[in-house]
Amino acid sequence: MKRIGMLTSGGDCQALNAAMRGVAKTLFNAKEDVEIYGFLNGYQGLIYGKFRLLNYGDFSGILTKGGTFLGSSRTPFKTIQDPDENGLDKVAAMKQNYYKLQLDCLVILGGNGTHKTANLLREQGLNVVTLPKTIDNDLWGTDMTFGFQSAVDIATDAIDCIHTTAASHGRVFIVEVMGHKVGFLTLNAGMAGGADIILIPEIPYDIDKIVEKIQERHDRGSAFTILAVAEGAISKEDAKLSKKEYKKKMEKYKYPSVSYEIAEKIQKKSGLDVRVTVPGHTQRGGSPCPYDRVFASRLGSEAGKLILKGEYGFMVGYKNREIVKVPLEDVAGKLKMVDPKSSIVKEAKMLGISFGD
Ligand code: F6P
């Protein structure tokens, strides 16, 4: 008999349900008896003992559904070792609930913060297997996270829609793409949507270079320009600031997001009409794309296999087109970012895309 606890933590994304289904189906199809307990709303459920025993039917019909049927929450790693408002030791409470249910293993689906806590639980002696979810694709140790391709589709769709109206009106349009502090989503959606300028956090921009590119397009007869701007895009000047200086600057920041600052600067320097579109959380919503359905199912299935073999302490990832297991201690606390020297960036530049550098 195997007793498994399962939870989804952090910002949701598409294919979380597909991944959980992949784990569950693999376990239920094995010869061994299996019980799966679902903790509600991420680590909150594990801390406060909010869970329910899941059955085969819970995993039926969820392959195509976005979100997570277990619910999710952000439980920051930074404060995970601090007592809660009632003085509860959260880590001790998670361990207690794990032991009370006599679990053999926790299956944890999440991104960067989630993996830090998962690794902490591993260090505390719990058996853990994790799955890499995030639309940002910023998890170290895996070439791909599930949710990413679905988000690329949605952000691309947004850019496609903007393209036609931008062309009709001869406007400059900024589409702001999620991704937190990394640019994978913007880079991919930007290229797929035919953006003329792509701004990502890994390549700080110079506003004059952006205006130059827009002007160059105008001179060639293109009245409109599309910019795909990562929510974490940063100017060359700001990139030089220390963390403290940047934080101080942001305290007085008057724009809703970076795109509005860039729009104002372009407008002032070029006199052109600039509009901003922010697809926001739509990028995390809706059904997973077919790629993510297959990908998350494969990762989930592999996690099930590890559990059946009793191999714990790993994230199931994807490297060089193979599903792999990566030690959790290698993943936790590391961010995967776009390499400005990578071939995709070079190719994009050869296509004439400006990165504002
Ligand atoms: O990590 C996923 C993500 O969607 C990021 O791209 C974004 O910066 C962040 O989460 C938004 O977080 P929240 O849903 O808490 O506003």
mmCIF file of C-alpha atoms and ligand atoms in Angstrom:
data_model
loop_
_atom_site.group_PDB
_atom_site.id
_atom_site.type_symbol
_atom_site.label_atom_id
_atom_site.label_comp_id
_atom_site.label_asym_id
_atom_site.label_seq_id
_atom_site.Cartn_x
_atom_site.Cartn_y
_atom_site.Cartn_z
ATOM 1 C CA MET A 1 0.000 0.000 0.000
ATOM 2 C CA LYS A 2 1.259 3.459 -0.953
ATOM 3 C CA ARG A 3 -0.201 6.592 0.626
ATOM 4 C CA ILE A 4 0.441 9.727 -1.363
ATOM 5 C CA GLY A 5 -0.240 13.402 -0.584
ATOM 6 C CA MET A 6 -0.666 15.783 -3.510
ATOM 7 C CA LEU A 7 -0.733 19.576 -3.712
ATOM 8 C CA THR A 8 -0.445 22.425 -6.203
ATOM 9 C CA SER A 9 1.237 25.597 -4.976
ATOM 10 C CA GLY A 10 1.987 29.091 -6.288
ATOM 11 C CA GLY A 11 0.414 30.823 -9.279
ATOM 12 C CA ASP A 12 -1.652 28.355 -11.264
ATOM 13 C CA CYS A 13 -1.177 27.511 -14.924
ATOM 14 C CA GLN A 14 -2.659 25.276 -17.568
ATOM 15 C CA ALA A 15 -2.108 21.494 -17.368
ATOM 16 C CA LEU A 16 -1.843 21.222 -13.579
ATOM 17 C CA ASN A 17 -4.868 18.932 -13.679
ATOM 18 C CA ALA A 18 -3.390 16.971 -16.572
ATOM 19 C CA ALA A 19 -0.169 16.435 -14.607
ATOM 20 C CA MET A 20 -2.024 15.267 -11.468
ATOM 21 C CA ARG A 21 -4.132 12.959 -13.615
ATOM 22 C CA GLY A 22 -0.905 11.560 -15.104
ATOM 23 C CA VAL A 23 0.441 10.732 -11.636
ATOM 24 C CA ALA A 24 -2.862 9.294 -10.399
ATOM 25 C CA LYS A 25 -3.589 7.154 -13.448
ATOM 26 C CA THR A 26 -0.104 5.671 -13.324
ATOM 27 C CA LEU A 27 -0.486 4.872 -9.630
ATOM 28 C CA PHE A 28 -4.055 3.545 -9.900
ATOM 29 C CA ASN A 29 -3.064 1.363 -12.852
ATOM 30 C CA ALA A 30 -0.206 -0.219 -10.890
ATOM 31 C CA LYS A 31 -0.646 -3.517 -9.105
ATOM 32 C CA GLU A 32 -0.092 -1.959 -5.673
ATOM 33 C CA ASP A 33 -2.943 -0.446 -3.623
ATOM 34 C CA VAL A 34 -2.737 3.322 -3.563
ATOM 35 C CA GLU A 35 -4.417 6.080 -1.563
ATOM 36 C CA ILE A 36 -4.071 9.662 -2.742
ATOM 37 C CA TYR A 37 -4.824 12.558 -0.399
ATOM 38 C CA GLY A 38 -5.309 15.955 -2.012
ATOM 39 C CA PHE A 39 -4.265 18.946 0.105
ATOM 40 C CA LEU A 40 -6.354 22.018 -0.650
ATOM 41 C CA ASN A 41 -4.908 25.386 -1.690
ATOM 42 C CA GLY A 42 -1.260 24.439 -1.800
ATOM 43 C CA TYR A 43 0.932 24.339 1.295
ATOM 44 C CA GLN A 44 -1.938 25.921 3.264
ATOM 45 C CA GLY A 45 -3.744 22.580 3.113
ATOM 46 C CA LEU A 46 -0.681 20.715 4.330
ATOM 47 C CA ILE A 47 -0.057 23.210 7.143
ATOM 48 C CA TYR A 48 -3.641 23.357 8.406
ATOM 49 C CA GLY A 49 -4.656 19.769 7.636
ATOM 50 C CA LYS A 50 -7.180 20.598 4.931
ATOM 51 C CA PHE A 51 -7.320 17.566 2.672
ATOM 52 C CA ARG A 52 -9.564 14.914 1.226
ATOM 53 C CA LEU A 53 -9.103 11.380 0.034
ATOM 54 C CA LEU A 54 -9.279 11.373 -3.759
ATOM 55 C CA ASN A 55 -10.697 8.611 -5.847
ATOM 56 C CA TYR A 56 -10.395 7.577 -9.481
ATOM 57 C CA GLY A 57 -13.342 9.796 -10.430
ATOM 58 C CA ASP A 58 -11.566 12.932 -9.156
ATOM 59 C CA PHE A 59 -9.046 12.531 -11.951
ATOM 60 C CA SER A 60 -11.577 11.803 -14.650
ATOM 61 C CA GLY A 61 -12.481 14.461 -17.225
ATOM 62 C CA ILE A 62 -9.798 16.905 -16.070
ATOM 63 C CA LEU A 63 -7.195 16.478 -18.811
ATOM 64 C CA THR A 64 -8.463 19.494 -20.729
ATOM 65 C CA LYS A 65 -9.373 21.702 -17.770
ATOM 66 C CA GLY A 66 -7.253 24.693 -16.794
ATOM 67 C CA GLY A 67 -6.612 25.757 -13.198
ATOM 68 C CA THR A 68 -6.211 23.170 -10.468
ATOM 69 C CA PHE A 69 -9.039 21.197 -8.926
ATOM 70 C CA LEU A 70 -7.157 21.227 -5.604
ATOM 71 C CA GLY A 71 -6.860 25.015 -5.523
ATOM 72 C CA SER A 72 -3.602 26.869 -5.040
ATOM 73 C CA SER A 73 -2.128 29.693 -2.995
ATOM 74 C CA ARG A 74 1.078 31.582 -2.596
ATOM 75 C CA THR A 75 2.844 30.550 0.616
ATOM 76 C CA PRO A 76 6.143 32.463 0.417
ATOM 77 C CA PHE A 77 9.298 30.503 1.181
ATOM 78 C CA LYS A 78 10.786 33.638 2.771
ATOM 79 C CA THR A 79 8.436 33.330 5.748
ATOM 80 C CA ILE A 80 7.776 29.588 5.760
ATOM 81 C CA GLN A 81 9.985 29.114 8.825
ATOM 82 C CA ASP A 82 8.316 31.968 10.736
ATOM 83 C CA PRO A 83 5.371 31.123 12.975
ATOM 84 C CA ASP A 84 1.908 32.053 11.651
ATOM 85 C CA GLU A 85 -0.247 34.754 13.313
ATOM 86 C CA ASN A 86 -1.283 32.255 15.995
ATOM 87 C CA GLY A 87 2.262 31.147 16.711
ATOM 88 C CA LEU A 88 2.000 27.886 14.750
ATOM 89 C CA ASP A 89 5.271 26.425 13.494
ATOM 90 C CA LYS A 90 4.303 25.875 9.840
ATOM 91 C CA VAL A 91 7.090 23.455 8.962
ATOM 92 C CA ALA A 92 6.398 21.340 12.045
ATOM 93 C CA ALA A 93 2.677 21.378 11.199
ATOM 94 C CA MET A 94 3.361 20.131 7.656
ATOM 95 C CA LYS A 95 5.503 17.318 9.018
ATOM 96 C CA GLN A 96 2.877 16.425 11.585
ATOM 97 C CA ASN A 97 0.125 16.145 8.968
ATOM 98 C CA TYR A 98 2.404 14.070 6.744
ATOM 99 C CA TYR A 99 3.113 11.624 9.554
ATOM 100 C CA LYS A 100 -0.472 11.615 10.843
ATOM 101 C CA LEU A 101 -1.677 10.397 7.428
ATOM 102 C CA GLN A 102 1.261 7.963 7.286
ATOM 103 C CA LEU A 103 2.212 9.225 3.857
ATOM 104 C CA ASP A 104 4.923 7.557 1.822
ATOM 105 C CA CYS A 105 5.446 10.594 -0.342
ATOM 106 C CA LEU A 106 4.263 14.084 -1.245
ATOM 107 C CA VAL A 107 3.740 15.008 -4.896
ATOM 108 C CA ILE A 108 4.215 18.760 -5.161
ATOM 109 C CA LEU A 109 3.459 20.725 -8.318
ATOM 110 C CA GLY A 110 4.899 24.197 -8.461
ATOM 111 C CA GLY A 111 7.411 26.767 -9.590
ATOM 112 C CA ASN A 112 10.463 28.353 -8.015
ATOM 113 C CA GLY A 113 9.172 29.268 -4.553
ATOM 114 C CA THR A 114 7.321 25.983 -4.280
ATOM 115 C CA HIS A 115 10.506 24.064 -5.022
ATOM 116 C CA LYS A 116 12.412 25.839 -2.259
ATOM 117 C CA THR A 117 9.808 24.726 0.283
ATOM 118 C CA ALA A 118 9.658 21.232 -1.245
ATOM 119 C CA ASN A 119 13.407 20.943 -0.811
ATOM 120 C CA LEU A 120 13.151 22.153 2.771
ATOM 121 C CA LEU A 121 10.620 19.401 3.478
ATOM 122 C CA ARG A 122 13.000 16.901 1.873
ATOM 123 C CA GLU A 123 15.805 18.150 4.129
ATOM 124 C CA GLN A 124 13.435 17.653 7.059
ATOM 125 C CA GLY A 125 13.122 13.986 6.154
ATOM 126 C CA LEU A 126 9.908 13.881 4.099
ATOM 127 C CA ASN A 127 9.750 11.988 0.811
ATOM 128 C CA VAL A 128 8.986 14.388 -2.007
ATOM 129 C CA VAL A 129 8.600 14.198 -5.780
ATOM 130 C CA THR A 130 7.911 17.441 -7.650
ATOM 131 C CA LEU A 131 6.619 18.510 -11.042
ATOM 132 C CA PRO A 132 7.659 21.725 -12.818
ATOM 133 C CA LYS A 133 4.744 24.048 -13.469
ATOM 134 C CA THR A 134 4.883 27.672 -14.524
ATOM 135 C CA ILE A 135 4.055 29.777 -17.531
ATOM 136 C CA ASP A 136 7.398 31.542 -16.959
ATOM 137 C CA ASN A 137 9.556 28.489 -17.851
ATOM 138 C CA ASP A 138 12.122 29.798 -15.360
ATOM 139 C CA LEU A 139 12.761 26.622 -13.388
ATOM 140 C CA TRP A 140 16.338 25.439 -13.355
ATOM 141 C CA GLY A 141 16.944 21.769 -14.249
ATOM 142 C CA THR A 142 14.295 21.443 -16.953
ATOM 143 C CA ASP A 143 14.267 22.764 -20.501
ATOM 144 C CA MET A 144 10.506 23.149 -20.305
ATOM 145 C CA THR A 145 7.804 23.606 -17.696
ATOM 146 C CA PHE A 146 4.166 22.764 -18.329
ATOM 147 C CA GLY A 147 1.907 25.774 -18.749
ATOM 148 C CA PHE A 148 4.554 27.563 -20.778
ATOM 149 C CA GLN A 149 3.432 26.482 -24.260
ATOM 150 C CA SER A 150 -0.213 27.238 -23.459
ATOM 151 C CA ALA A 151 0.753 30.715 -22.285
ATOM 152 C CA VAL A 152 2.861 31.235 -25.420
ATOM 153 C CA ASP A 153 -0.266 30.428 -27.463
ATOM 154 C CA ILE A 154 -2.387 32.970 -25.583
ATOM 155 C CA ALA A 155 0.219 35.746 -25.618
ATOM 156 C CA THR A 156 0.799 35.092 -29.331
ATOM 157 C CA ASP A 157 -2.913 35.318 -29.950
ATOM 158 C CA ALA A 158 -2.960 38.695 -28.201
ATOM 159 C CA ILE A 159 -0.120 39.946 -30.405
ATOM 160 C CA ASP A 160 -1.876 38.590 -33.522
ATOM 161 C CA CYS A 161 -5.047 40.490 -32.633
ATOM 162 C CA ILE A 162 -3.125 43.687 -31.988
ATOM 163 C CA HIS A 163 -1.282 43.322 -35.298
ATOM 164 C CA THR A 164 -4.353 43.920 -37.433
ATOM 165 C CA THR A 165 -5.592 46.968 -35.541
ATOM 166 C CA ALA A 166 -2.074 48.425 -35.259
ATOM 167 C CA ALA A 167 -1.724 48.125 -39.030
ATOM 168 C CA SER A 168 -5.106 49.775 -39.684
ATOM 169 C CA HIS A 169 -4.274 52.793 -37.534
ATOM 170 C CA GLY A 170 -0.544 53.047 -38.101
ATOM 171 C CA ARG A 171 0.079 52.927 -34.373
ATOM 172 C CA VAL A 172 2.834 51.752 -32.111
ATOM 173 C CA PHE A 173 1.522 49.012 -29.858
ATOM 174 C CA ILE A 174 3.033 47.461 -26.771
ATOM 175 C CA VAL A 175 1.806 44.041 -25.690
ATOM 176 C CA GLU A 176 2.973 43.332 -22.160
ATOM 177 C CA VAL A 177 3.721 39.679 -21.546
ATOM 178 C CA MET A 178 4.011 37.902 -18.173
ATOM 179 C CA GLY A 179 7.091 35.979 -17.111
ATOM 180 C CA HIS A 180 8.086 37.595 -13.828
ATOM 181 C CA LYS A 181 11.845 38.234 -14.030
ATOM 182 C CA VAL A 182 12.583 36.142 -17.112
ATOM 183 C CA GLY A 183 11.883 36.587 -20.792
ATOM 184 C CA PHE A 184 11.142 33.118 -22.233
ATOM 185 C CA LEU A 185 7.441 33.804 -22.656
ATOM 186 C CA THR A 186 7.949 37.217 -24.243
ATOM 187 C CA LEU A 187 10.727 35.979 -26.509
ATOM 188 C CA ASN A 188 8.671 33.058 -27.815
ATOM 189 C CA ALA A 189 5.344 34.857 -28.106
ATOM 190 C CA GLY A 190 7.107 37.873 -29.585
ATOM 191 C CA MET A 191 8.763 35.803 -32.285
ATOM 192 C CA ALA A 192 5.597 33.796 -32.963
ATOM 193 C CA GLY A 193 3.538 36.977 -33.233
ATOM 194 C CA GLY A 194 6.016 38.747 -35.485
ATOM 195 C CA ALA A 195 6.871 41.503 -32.993
ATOM 196 C CA ASP A 196 9.331 44.061 -34.317
ATOM 197 C CA ILE A 197 10.838 44.807 -30.923
ATOM 198 C CA ILE A 198 11.156 42.364 -28.031
ATOM 199 C CA LEU A 199 12.196 43.597 -24.605
ATOM 200 C CA ILE A 200 13.190 41.021 -21.992
ATOM 201 C CA PRO A 201 14.735 41.413 -18.523
ATOM 202 C CA GLU A 202 17.917 39.604 -19.570
ATOM 203 C CA ILE A 203 18.702 42.259 -22.220
ATOM 204 C CA PRO A 204 18.323 45.762 -20.733
ATOM 205 C CA TYR A 205 16.983 48.242 -23.251
ATOM 206 C CA ASP A 206 18.017 51.692 -24.427
ATOM 207 C CA ILE A 207 14.957 53.797 -25.221
ATOM 208 C CA ASP A 208 16.804 55.607 -28.038
ATOM 209 C CA LYS A 209 17.469 52.282 -29.789
ATOM 210 C CA ILE A 210 13.764 51.482 -29.593
ATOM 211 C CA VAL A 211 12.799 54.826 -31.132
ATOM 212 C CA GLU A 212 15.501 54.332 -33.791
ATOM 213 C CA LYS A 213 13.966 50.975 -34.754
ATOM 214 C CA ILE A 214 10.475 52.464 -34.971
ATOM 215 C CA GLN A 215 11.839 55.287 -37.125
ATOM 216 C CA GLU A 216 13.660 52.805 -39.356
ATOM 217 C CA ARG A 217 10.383 50.969 -39.916
ATOM 218 C CA HIS A 218 8.625 54.230 -40.723
ATOM 219 C CA ASP A 219 11.333 55.147 -43.220
ATOM 220 C CA ARG A 220 10.798 51.764 -44.890
ATOM 221 C CA GLY A 221 7.082 52.419 -45.179
ATOM 222 C CA SER A 222 5.752 50.510 -42.150
ATOM 223 C CA ALA A 223 3.501 52.898 -40.276
ATOM 224 C CA PHE A 224 2.989 50.565 -37.319
ATOM 225 C CA THR A 225 5.301 48.797 -34.880
ATOM 226 C CA ILE A 226 4.603 46.014 -32.413
ATOM 227 C CA LEU A 227 6.592 45.682 -29.217
ATOM 228 C CA ALA A 228 6.409 42.549 -27.068
ATOM 229 C CA VAL A 229 7.516 43.752 -23.664
ATOM 230 C CA ALA A 230 8.182 41.453 -20.722
ATOM 231 C CA GLU A 231 6.614 42.618 -17.477
ATOM 232 C CA GLY A 232 10.138 42.495 -16.025
ATOM 233 C CA ALA A 233 11.816 44.473 -18.844
ATOM 234 C CA ILE A 234 14.403 46.903 -17.548
ATOM 235 C CA SER A 235 16.276 49.876 -18.988
ATOM 236 C CA LYS A 236 20.061 49.994 -19.175
ATOM 237 C CA GLU A 237 20.091 52.799 -16.577
ATOM 238 C CA ASP A 238 17.910 50.873 -14.131
ATOM 239 C CA ALA A 239 19.939 47.700 -14.635
ATOM 240 C CA LYS A 240 22.961 49.594 -13.281
ATOM 241 C CA LEU A 241 21.199 50.461 -10.009
ATOM 242 C CA SER A 242 21.839 48.439 -6.882
ATOM 243 C CA LYS A 243 18.894 46.418 -5.510
ATOM 244 C CA LYS A 244 18.412 49.067 -2.804
ATOM 245 C CA GLU A 245 18.495 51.984 -5.253
ATOM 246 C CA TYR A 246 16.068 50.239 -7.597
ATOM 247 C CA LYS A 247 13.663 49.494 -4.745
ATOM 248 C CA LYS A 248 13.776 53.172 -3.739
ATOM 249 C CA LYS A 249 13.029 54.245 -7.309
ATOM 250 C CA MET A 250 10.086 51.852 -7.512
ATOM 251 C CA GLU A 251 8.559 53.313 -4.325
ATOM 252 C CA LYS A 252 7.816 56.480 -6.300
ATOM 253 C CA TYR A 253 6.951 54.692 -9.550
ATOM 254 C CA LYS A 254 3.917 56.327 -11.136
ATOM 255 C CA TYR A 255 3.132 53.808 -13.888
ATOM 256 C CA PRO A 256 0.862 50.743 -13.565
ATOM 257 C CA SER A 257 3.640 48.688 -15.185
ATOM 258 C CA VAL A 258 6.827 49.005 -17.183
ATOM 259 C CA SER A 259 5.009 49.129 -20.547
ATOM 260 C CA TYR A 260 3.312 52.410 -19.678
ATOM 261 C CA GLU A 261 6.671 53.982 -18.848
ATOM 262 C CA ILE A 262 8.117 52.788 -22.159
ATOM 263 C CA ALA A 263 5.001 53.995 -24.022
ATOM 264 C CA GLU A 264 5.299 57.482 -22.531
ATOM 265 C CA LYS A 265 8.981 57.691 -23.413
ATOM 266 C CA ILE A 266 8.383 56.562 -27.017
ATOM 267 C CA GLN A 267 5.509 59.018 -27.384
ATOM 268 C CA LYS A 268 7.621 61.907 -26.094
ATOM 269 C CA LYS A 269 10.643 61.081 -28.222
ATOM 270 C CA SER A 270 8.829 60.211 -31.462
ATOM 271 C CA GLY A 271 5.507 62.017 -31.283
ATOM 272 C CA LEU A 272 3.821 58.793 -32.358
ATOM 273 C CA ASP A 273 0.577 57.375 -31.028
ATOM 274 C CA VAL A 274 1.380 54.510 -28.617
ATOM 275 C CA ARG A 275 -1.100 52.074 -27.049
ATOM 276 C CA VAL A 276 -0.554 49.434 -24.384
ATOM 277 C CA THR A 277 -2.335 46.074 -24.125
ATOM 278 C CA VAL A 278 -1.869 43.834 -21.094
ATOM 279 C CA PRO A 279 -3.330 40.324 -21.507
ATOM 280 C CA GLY A 280 -2.336 39.653 -17.863
ATOM 281 C CA HIS A 281 -3.757 36.566 -16.213
ATOM 282 C CA THR A 282 -5.508 35.385 -19.376
ATOM 283 C CA GLN A 283 -2.051 33.956 -20.118
ATOM 284 C CA ARG A 284 -2.477 31.540 -17.239
ATOM 285 C CA GLY A 285 -6.080 30.649 -17.941
ATOM 286 C CA GLY A 286 -8.183 28.405 -20.130
ATOM 287 C CA SER A 287 -7.493 24.928 -21.421
ATOM 288 C CA PRO A 288 -3.986 23.575 -21.766
ATOM 289 C CA CYS A 289 -2.794 23.364 -25.368
ATOM 290 C CA PRO A 290 -2.301 19.833 -26.769
ATOM 291 C CA TYR A 291 1.480 20.053 -26.246
ATOM 292 C CA ASP A 292 0.999 20.761 -22.534
ATOM 293 C CA ARG A 293 -1.599 18.017 -22.162
ATOM 294 C CA VAL A 294 0.846 15.441 -23.501
ATOM 295 C CA PHE A 295 3.867 16.942 -21.755
ATOM 296 C CA ALA A 296 2.216 17.210 -18.320
ATOM 297 C CA SER A 297 0.779 13.688 -18.671
ATOM 298 C CA ARG A 298 4.243 12.328 -19.438
ATOM 299 C CA LEU A 299 5.850 14.129 -16.496
ATOM 300 C CA GLY A 300 3.040 12.983 -14.218
ATOM 301 C CA SER A 301 3.374 9.419 -15.363
ATOM 302 C CA GLU A 302 7.117 9.482 -14.720
ATOM 303 C CA ALA A 303 6.496 10.879 -11.224
ATOM 304 C CA GLY A 304 4.115 7.953 -10.626
ATOM 305 C CA LYS A 305 6.833 5.569 -11.754
ATOM 306 C CA LEU A 306 9.374 7.093 -9.346
ATOM 307 C CA ILE A 307 6.903 6.768 -6.472
ATOM 308 C CA LEU A 308 6.219 3.124 -7.274
ATOM 309 C CA LYS A 309 9.966 2.485 -7.260
ATOM 310 C CA GLY A 310 10.370 4.440 -4.008
ATOM 311 C CA GLU A 311 12.735 6.953 -5.592
ATOM 312 C CA TYR A 312 12.184 10.237 -3.811
ATOM 313 C CA GLY A 313 13.810 13.669 -3.658
ATOM 314 C CA PHE A 314 13.520 14.450 -7.351
ATOM 315 C CA MET A 315 11.838 16.892 -9.709
ATOM 316 C CA VAL A 316 10.700 15.223 -12.913
ATOM 317 C CA GLY A 317 12.014 17.451 -15.702
ATOM 318 C CA TYR A 318 12.803 17.510 -19.385
ATOM 319 C CA LYS A 319 16.328 17.722 -20.768
ATOM 320 C CA ASN A 320 17.450 17.323 -24.361
ATOM 321 C CA ARG A 321 14.090 15.822 -25.350
ATOM 322 C CA GLU A 322 14.164 13.224 -22.573
ATOM 323 C CA ILE A 323 12.120 13.032 -19.383
ATOM 324 C CA VAL A 324 14.657 13.063 -16.554
ATOM 325 C CA LYS A 325 14.782 13.108 -12.764
ATOM 326 C CA VAL A 326 16.697 16.014 -11.255
ATOM 327 C CA PRO A 327 17.766 16.053 -7.578
ATOM 328 C CA LEU A 328 15.633 18.597 -5.732
ATOM 329 C CA GLU A 329 18.640 20.173 -4.036
ATOM 330 C CA ASP A 330 19.987 21.056 -7.501
ATOM 331 C CA VAL A 331 16.746 22.773 -8.526
ATOM 332 C CA ALA A 332 15.799 24.724 -5.406
ATOM 333 C CA GLY A 333 16.745 28.385 -5.380
ATOM 334 C CA LYS A 334 18.063 28.580 -8.934
ATOM 335 C CA LEU A 335 16.501 30.592 -11.711
ATOM 336 C CA LYS A 336 16.733 29.663 -15.393
ATOM 337 C CA MET A 337 16.989 32.738 -17.595
ATOM 338 C CA VAL A 338 17.264 33.524 -21.297
ATOM 339 C CA ASP A 339 20.894 33.556 -22.351
ATOM 340 C CA PRO A 340 21.365 36.754 -24.383
ATOM 341 C CA LYS A 341 24.012 34.866 -26.399
ATOM 342 C CA SER A 342 21.727 31.902 -27.141
ATOM 343 C CA SER A 343 21.052 30.969 -30.741
ATOM 344 C CA ILE A 344 17.361 31.888 -30.539
ATOM 345 C CA VAL A 345 18.277 35.476 -29.624
ATOM 346 C CA LYS A 346 20.883 35.598 -32.401
ATOM 347 C CA GLU A 347 18.374 34.219 -34.905
ATOM 348 C CA ALA A 348 15.744 36.722 -33.806
ATOM 349 C CA LYS A 349 18.254 39.530 -34.329
ATOM 350 C CA MET A 350 19.090 38.191 -37.793
ATOM 351 C CA LEU A 351 15.363 38.364 -38.578
ATOM 352 C CA GLY A 352 15.574 42.062 -37.861
ATOM 353 C CA ILE A 353 13.959 41.957 -34.402
ATOM 354 C CA SER A 354 15.352 44.620 -32.110
ATOM 355 C CA PHE A 355 15.947 43.887 -28.431
ATOM 356 C CA GLY A 356 16.494 47.573 -27.754
ATOM 357 C CA ASP A 357 20.167 46.961 -26.931
HETATM 358 O O1 F6P B 1 4.750 32.938 -12.081
HETATM 359 C C1 F6P B 1 3.615 33.033 -12.852
HETATM 360 C C2 F6P B 1 3.125 34.460 -12.923
HETATM 361 O O2 F6P B 1 1.970 34.491 -13.729
HETATM 362 C C3 F6P B 1 4.147 35.466 -13.409
HETATM 363 O O3 F6P B 1 4.308 35.455 -14.802
HETATM 364 C C4 F6P B 1 3.588 36.743 -12.861
HETATM 365 O O4 F6P B 1 4.597 37.694 -12.654
HETATM 366 C C5 F6P B 1 2.990 36.311 -11.555
HETATM 367 O O5 F6P B 1 2.768 34.918 -11.635
HETATM 368 C C6 F6P B 1 1.695 36.980 -11.191
HETATM 369 O O6 F6P B 1 1.372 36.599 -9.913
HETATM 370 P P1 F6P B 1 -0.056 36.771 -9.236
HETATM 371 O O7 F6P B 1 -0.993 35.808 -9.898
HETATM 372 O O8 F6P B 1 0.178 36.439 -7.810
HETATM 373 O O9 F6P B 1 -0.468 38.180 -9.487
#
